């Protein structure tokens, strides 16, 4: 009956209202990448099930509307009007559920992007740590510094892609389409801070590596100049 449809629709809406705002933080709070992957897959599974439910509700409501048309042909308004009200109530809840469904789709996409962003940040910082180790040991030489500089030039594209990833997430998650009551402002602020912190820390380490290379290159250049000066001075004395 239409009353049962309204009740089940309300349950669907409540389920969406409860899970949608949590998706991003549950994924980002996972202790391991494998756990984050499982949470993303679970969210997508629930999302697909809800899509099927919504399609079913549309069919039920359409069938109820056809029944009302038949009732209008044979009975007075006092008979079919209450049923019609129930149908309109059901449609209202369905429309709200569809908005939450679309928001869930956005939330899952953002969660995936944020997860990829965190992984990229870790990979870049590990690469930077290894590069610093190459030019910070006792056997450091001008050749080793120039080799790392060449590797840094090649790795710059990866860092640029990481920056673009950060900008894309920011535009998607904090753009007009996501600024609504479904995602509380406090939660959005926390997520924005997480994104900013991961990005800034990674880029600061990147700039630190380039500064370290510049420092050692200048150091070797100065040593070469001093050596050349001494050779020239010795030649003048002799």
mmCIF file of C-alpha atoms in Angstrom:
data_model
loop_
_atom_site.group_PDB
_atom_site.id
_atom_site.type_symbol
_atom_site.label_atom_id
_atom_site.label_comp_id
_atom_site.label_asym_id
_atom_site.label_seq_id
_atom_site.Cartn_x
_atom_site.Cartn_y
_atom_site.Cartn_z
ATOM 1 C CA UNK A 1 0.000 0.000 0.000
ATOM 2 C CA UNK A 2 1.019 3.628 -0.350
ATOM 3 C CA UNK A 3 1.280 3.940 3.443
ATOM 4 C CA UNK A 4 3.853 1.175 3.495
ATOM 5 C CA UNK A 5 5.727 2.881 0.658
ATOM 6 C CA UNK A 6 5.914 6.098 2.681
ATOM 7 C CA UNK A 7 7.203 4.208 5.716
ATOM 8 C CA UNK A 8 9.929 2.388 3.775
ATOM 9 C CA UNK A 9 10.869 5.622 2.007
ATOM 10 C CA UNK A 10 11.310 7.326 5.360
ATOM 11 C CA UNK A 11 13.607 4.497 6.431
ATOM 12 C CA UNK A 12 15.617 4.907 3.221
ATOM 13 C CA UNK A 13 15.891 8.657 3.797
ATOM 14 C CA UNK A 14 16.980 8.159 7.419
ATOM 15 C CA UNK A 15 19.655 5.686 6.367
ATOM 16 C CA UNK A 16 21.038 8.134 3.808
ATOM 17 C CA UNK A 17 20.933 11.024 6.266
ATOM 18 C CA UNK A 18 22.929 8.989 8.754
ATOM 19 C CA UNK A 19 25.636 7.586 6.475
ATOM 20 C CA UNK A 20 26.324 10.301 3.870
ATOM 21 C CA UNK A 21 28.027 12.872 6.158
ATOM 22 C CA UNK A 22 30.278 10.163 7.643
ATOM 23 C CA UNK A 23 31.723 8.624 4.479
ATOM 24 C CA UNK A 24 34.660 10.973 3.964
ATOM 25 C CA UNK A 25 35.887 10.924 7.556
ATOM 26 C CA UNK A 26 35.490 7.179 7.988
ATOM 27 C CA UNK A 27 37.673 6.602 4.929
ATOM 28 C CA UNK A 28 40.300 9.178 5.960
ATOM 29 C CA UNK A 29 40.363 7.907 9.543
ATOM 30 C CA UNK A 30 41.107 4.321 8.503
ATOM 31 C CA UNK A 31 44.302 3.000 10.095
ATOM 32 C CA UNK A 32 45.415 1.235 6.917
ATOM 33 C CA UNK A 33 44.978 1.745 3.181
ATOM 34 C CA UNK A 34 43.348 -1.685 2.974
ATOM 35 C CA UNK A 35 40.713 -0.600 5.508
ATOM 36 C CA UNK A 36 40.059 2.605 3.570
ATOM 37 C CA UNK A 37 39.586 0.560 0.395
ATOM 38 C CA UNK A 38 37.081 -1.703 2.152
ATOM 39 C CA UNK A 39 35.132 1.315 3.437
ATOM 40 C CA UNK A 40 35.004 2.838 -0.046
ATOM 41 C CA UNK A 41 33.768 -0.435 -1.537
ATOM 42 C CA UNK A 42 31.138 -0.776 1.190
ATOM 43 C CA UNK A 43 29.948 2.785 0.601
ATOM 44 C CA UNK A 44 29.660 2.103 -3.131
ATOM 45 C CA UNK A 45 27.779 -1.148 -2.499
ATOM 46 C CA UNK A 46 25.237 0.680 -0.308
ATOM 47 C CA UNK A 47 25.036 3.417 -2.909
ATOM 48 C CA UNK A 48 24.165 0.960 -5.688
ATOM 49 C CA UNK A 49 21.544 -0.737 -3.499
ATOM 50 C CA UNK A 50 19.946 2.631 -2.794
ATOM 51 C CA UNK A 51 19.844 3.389 -6.519
ATOM 52 C CA UNK A 52 17.816 0.213 -7.060
ATOM 53 C CA UNK A 53 15.512 1.119 -4.157
ATOM 54 C CA UNK A 54 14.856 4.592 -5.542
ATOM 55 C CA UNK A 55 14.019 3.165 -8.958
ATOM 56 C CA UNK A 56 11.548 0.799 -7.258
ATOM 57 C CA UNK A 57 9.906 3.640 -5.343
ATOM 58 C CA UNK A 58 9.400 5.575 -8.551
ATOM 59 C CA UNK A 59 7.522 2.619 -10.023
ATOM 60 C CA UNK A 60 5.390 2.217 -6.889
ATOM 61 C CA UNK A 61 4.446 5.888 -6.818
ATOM 62 C CA UNK A 62 3.617 5.887 -10.533
ATOM 63 C CA UNK A 63 1.391 2.845 -10.032
ATOM 64 C CA UNK A 64 -0.376 4.572 -7.117
ATOM 65 C CA UNK A 65 -1.006 7.650 -9.256
ATOM 66 C CA UNK A 66 -2.640 5.498 -11.912
ATOM 67 C CA UNK A 67 -4.846 3.945 -9.227
ATOM 68 C CA UNK A 68 -5.885 7.424 -8.081
ATOM 69 C CA UNK A 69 -6.923 8.307 -11.625
ATOM 70 C CA UNK A 70 -9.204 5.260 -11.618
ATOM 71 C CA UNK A 71 -10.629 6.226 -8.232
ATOM 72 C CA UNK A 72 -11.358 9.741 -9.454
ATOM 73 C CA UNK A 73 -13.517 8.290 -12.221
ATOM 74 C CA UNK A 74 -15.685 6.294 -9.831
ATOM 75 C CA UNK A 75 -15.548 7.872 -6.367
ATOM 76 C CA UNK A 76 -15.904 11.287 -4.743
ATOM 77 C CA UNK A 77 -12.873 13.297 -3.534
ATOM 78 C CA UNK A 78 -13.335 12.176 0.085
ATOM 79 C CA UNK A 79 -12.358 8.676 -1.069
ATOM 80 C CA UNK A 80 -9.336 9.352 -3.266
ATOM 81 C CA UNK A 81 -8.047 12.620 -1.740
ATOM 82 C CA UNK A 82 -6.394 10.963 1.350
ATOM 83 C CA UNK A 83 -4.663 8.494 -0.926
ATOM 84 C CA UNK A 84 -3.498 11.309 -3.166
ATOM 85 C CA UNK A 85 -2.043 13.112 -0.143
ATOM 86 C CA UNK A 86 -0.128 9.992 0.805
ATOM 87 C CA UNK A 87 1.272 9.757 -2.727
ATOM 88 C CA UNK A 88 2.416 13.383 -2.664
ATOM 89 C CA UNK A 89 4.026 12.785 0.741
ATOM 90 C CA UNK A 90 5.845 9.799 -0.678
ATOM 91 C CA UNK A 91 7.026 11.834 -3.665
ATOM 92 C CA UNK A 92 8.343 14.551 -1.374
ATOM 93 C CA UNK A 93 10.368 12.072 0.670
ATOM 94 C CA UNK A 94 11.618 10.440 -2.536
ATOM 95 C CA UNK A 95 12.873 13.773 -3.878
ATOM 96 C CA UNK A 96 14.728 14.424 -0.621
ATOM 97 C CA UNK A 97 16.194 10.928 -0.771
ATOM 98 C CA UNK A 98 17.376 11.528 -4.336
ATOM 99 C CA UNK A 99 19.199 14.678 -3.261
ATOM 100 C CA UNK A 100 20.939 12.714 -0.530
ATOM 101 C CA UNK A 101 21.731 9.980 -3.043
ATOM 102 C CA UNK A 102 23.476 12.522 -5.292
ATOM 103 C CA UNK A 103 25.332 13.910 -2.275
ATOM 104 C CA UNK A 104 26.468 10.387 -1.411
ATOM 105 C CA UNK A 105 27.854 9.979 -4.902
ATOM 106 C CA UNK A 106 29.871 13.178 -4.438
ATOM 107 C CA UNK A 107 31.033 12.106 -0.975
ATOM 108 C CA UNK A 108 32.317 8.752 -2.223
ATOM 109 C CA UNK A 109 34.164 10.431 -5.076
ATOM 110 C CA UNK A 110 35.757 12.955 -2.717
ATOM 111 C CA UNK A 111 36.715 10.205 -0.259
ATOM 112 C CA UNK A 112 38.471 8.319 -3.040
ATOM 113 C CA UNK A 113 40.293 11.443 -4.171
ATOM 114 C CA UNK A 114 41.337 12.319 -0.638
ATOM 115 C CA UNK A 115 42.605 8.778 -0.106
ATOM 116 C CA UNK A 116 44.643 8.982 -3.333
ATOM 117 C CA UNK A 117 45.917 12.415 -2.278
ATOM 118 C CA UNK A 118 47.135 11.096 1.077
ATOM 119 C CA UNK A 119 48.894 8.187 -0.615
ATOM 120 C CA UNK A 120 50.529 10.504 -3.141
ATOM 121 C CA UNK A 121 51.720 12.800 -0.348
ATOM 122 C CA UNK A 122 53.319 9.861 1.464
ATOM 123 C CA UNK A 123 55.000 8.551 -1.686
ATOM 124 C CA UNK A 124 56.416 11.987 -2.553
ATOM 125 C CA UNK A 125 57.717 12.562 0.966
ATOM 126 C CA UNK A 126 59.368 9.135 0.992
ATOM 127 C CA UNK A 127 61.022 9.976 -2.327
ATOM 128 C CA UNK A 128 62.235 13.300 -0.920
ATOM 129 C CA UNK A 129 63.622 11.604 2.203
ATOM 130 C CA UNK A 130 65.577 9.151 0.051
ATOM 131 C CA UNK A 131 66.911 11.968 -2.128
ATOM 132 C CA UNK A 132 68.038 13.955 0.911
ATOM 133 C CA UNK A 133 69.795 10.880 2.239
ATOM 134 C CA UNK A 134 71.804 10.646 -0.969
ATOM 135 C CA UNK A 135 73.293 14.122 -0.539
ATOM 136 C CA UNK A 136 73.547 14.220 3.240
ATOM 137 C CA UNK A 137 76.030 11.395 3.856
ATOM 138 C CA UNK A 138 79.763 11.540 4.425
ATOM 139 C CA UNK A 139 80.518 10.583 0.822
ATOM 140 C CA UNK A 140 78.735 13.604 -0.618
ATOM 141 C CA UNK A 141 80.293 14.979 -3.777
ATOM 142 C CA UNK A 142 79.525 17.495 -6.480
ATOM 143 C CA UNK A 143 78.638 14.627 -8.811
ATOM 144 C CA UNK A 144 76.122 13.136 -6.343
ATOM 145 C CA UNK A 145 74.500 16.550 -5.850
ATOM 146 C CA UNK A 146 74.185 17.086 -9.615
ATOM 147 C CA UNK A 147 72.724 13.598 -10.032
ATOM 148 C CA UNK A 148 70.058 14.300 -7.402
ATOM 149 C CA UNK A 149 69.349 17.670 -9.032
ATOM 150 C CA UNK A 150 68.714 15.895 -12.330
ATOM 151 C CA UNK A 151 66.381 13.425 -10.607
ATOM 152 C CA UNK A 152 64.549 16.318 -8.946
ATOM 153 C CA UNK A 153 63.996 17.955 -12.328
ATOM 154 C CA UNK A 154 62.447 14.734 -13.595
ATOM 155 C CA UNK A 155 60.318 14.268 -10.479
ATOM 156 C CA UNK A 156 58.939 17.820 -10.682
ATOM 157 C CA UNK A 157 56.085 16.637 -12.926
ATOM 158 C CA UNK A 158 54.902 14.312 -10.171
ATOM 159 C CA UNK A 159 54.850 17.154 -7.660
ATOM 160 C CA UNK A 160 52.980 19.379 -10.129
ATOM 161 C CA UNK A 161 50.391 16.637 -10.626
ATOM 162 C CA UNK A 162 50.044 16.405 -6.835
ATOM 163 C CA UNK A 163 49.374 20.148 -6.623
ATOM 164 C CA UNK A 164 46.766 19.854 -9.368
ATOM 165 C CA UNK A 165 45.161 16.967 -7.493
ATOM 166 C CA UNK A 166 44.900 19.161 -4.400
ATOM 167 C CA UNK A 167 43.304 21.968 -6.394
ATOM 168 C CA UNK A 168 40.831 19.591 -8.052
ATOM 169 C CA UNK A 169 39.720 18.168 -4.692
ATOM 170 C CA UNK A 170 39.343 21.656 -3.270
ATOM 171 C CA UNK A 171 37.204 22.735 -6.215
ATOM 172 C CA UNK A 172 35.061 19.576 -6.025
ATOM 173 C CA UNK A 173 34.581 19.305 -2.265
ATOM 174 C CA UNK A 174 34.291 22.975 -1.410
ATOM 175 C CA UNK A 175 32.511 24.179 -4.519
ATOM 176 C CA UNK A 176 28.880 25.371 -4.614
ATOM 177 C CA UNK A 177 27.426 21.900 -5.258
ATOM 178 C CA UNK A 178 28.735 20.582 -1.921
ATOM 179 C CA UNK A 179 27.924 23.603 0.220
ATOM 180 C CA UNK A 180 24.660 22.580 1.821
ATOM 181 C CA UNK A 181 23.242 21.314 5.092
ATOM 182 C CA UNK A 182 24.133 17.715 4.279
ATOM 183 C CA UNK A 183 27.784 18.505 4.964
ATOM 184 C CA UNK A 184 28.047 20.629 8.156
ATOM 185 C CA UNK A 185 30.371 23.636 7.960
ATOM 186 C CA UNK A 186 32.474 22.339 10.877
ATOM 187 C CA UNK A 187 33.099 19.045 9.075
ATOM 188 C CA UNK A 188 33.963 20.871 5.864
ATOM 189 C CA UNK A 189 36.428 23.064 7.748
ATOM 190 C CA UNK A 190 38.132 20.004 9.262
ATOM 191 C CA UNK A 191 38.379 18.339 5.870
ATOM 192 C CA UNK A 192 39.762 21.518 4.309
ATOM 193 C CA UNK A 193 42.412 21.716 7.028
ATOM 194 C CA UNK A 194 43.389 18.075 6.433
ATOM 195 C CA UNK A 195 43.812 18.757 2.709
ATOM 196 C CA UNK A 196 45.760 21.979 3.298
ATOM 197 C CA UNK A 197 48.064 20.385 5.864
ATOM 198 C CA UNK A 198 48.902 17.353 3.695
ATOM 199 C CA UNK A 199 49.557 19.576 0.690
ATOM 200 C CA UNK A 200 51.596 22.240 2.505
ATOM 201 C CA UNK A 201 53.771 19.749 4.396
ATOM 202 C CA UNK A 202 54.602 17.900 1.183
ATOM 203 C CA UNK A 203 55.384 21.045 -0.793
ATOM 204 C CA UNK A 204 57.489 22.438 2.054
ATOM 205 C CA UNK A 205 59.619 19.289 2.034
ATOM 206 C CA UNK A 206 59.924 19.566 -1.740
ATOM 207 C CA UNK A 207 61.139 23.157 -1.506
ATOM 208 C CA UNK A 208 63.467 22.094 1.317
ATOM 209 C CA UNK A 209 65.086 19.495 -0.945
ATOM 210 C CA UNK A 210 65.620 22.020 -3.708
ATOM 211 C CA UNK A 211 67.107 24.479 -1.199
ATOM 212 C CA UNK A 212 69.457 21.758 0.069
ATOM 213 C CA UNK A 213 70.661 21.066 -3.457
ATOM 214 C CA UNK A 214 71.206 24.786 -4.032
ATOM 215 C CA UNK A 215 73.160 25.013 -0.767
ATOM 216 C CA UNK A 216 75.527 22.171 -1.649
ATOM 217 C CA UNK A 217 76.019 23.406 -5.218
ATOM 218 C CA UNK A 218 77.032 26.824 -3.883
ATOM 219 C CA UNK A 219 79.287 25.130 -1.335
ATOM 220 C CA UNK A 220 81.122 23.177 -4.030
ATOM 221 C CA UNK A 221 81.282 26.243 -6.292
ATOM 222 C CA UNK A 222 82.882 28.240 -3.485
ATOM 223 C CA UNK A 223 85.332 25.415 -2.786
ATOM 224 C CA UNK A 224 86.260 25.346 -6.476
ATOM 225 C CA UNK A 225 86.780 29.111 -6.507
ATOM 226 C CA UNK A 226 88.975 28.957 -3.407
ATOM 227 C CA UNK A 227 91.007 26.130 -4.899
ATOM 228 C CA UNK A 228 91.426 28.042 -8.147
ATOM 229 C CA UNK A 229 92.399 31.173 -6.253
ATOM 230 C CA UNK A 230 95.092 29.291 -4.369
ATOM 231 C CA UNK A 231 96.434 27.768 -7.587
ATOM 232 C CA UNK A 232 96.559 31.209 -9.177
ATOM 233 C CA UNK A 233 98.239 32.688 -6.082
ATOM 234 C CA UNK A 234 100.853 29.944 -6.098
ATOM 235 C CA UNK A 235 101.559 30.539 -9.777
ATOM 236 C CA UNK A 236 102.022 34.288 -9.131
ATOM 237 C CA UNK A 237 104.436 33.602 -6.241
ATOM 238 C CA UNK A 238 106.460 31.211 -8.340
#
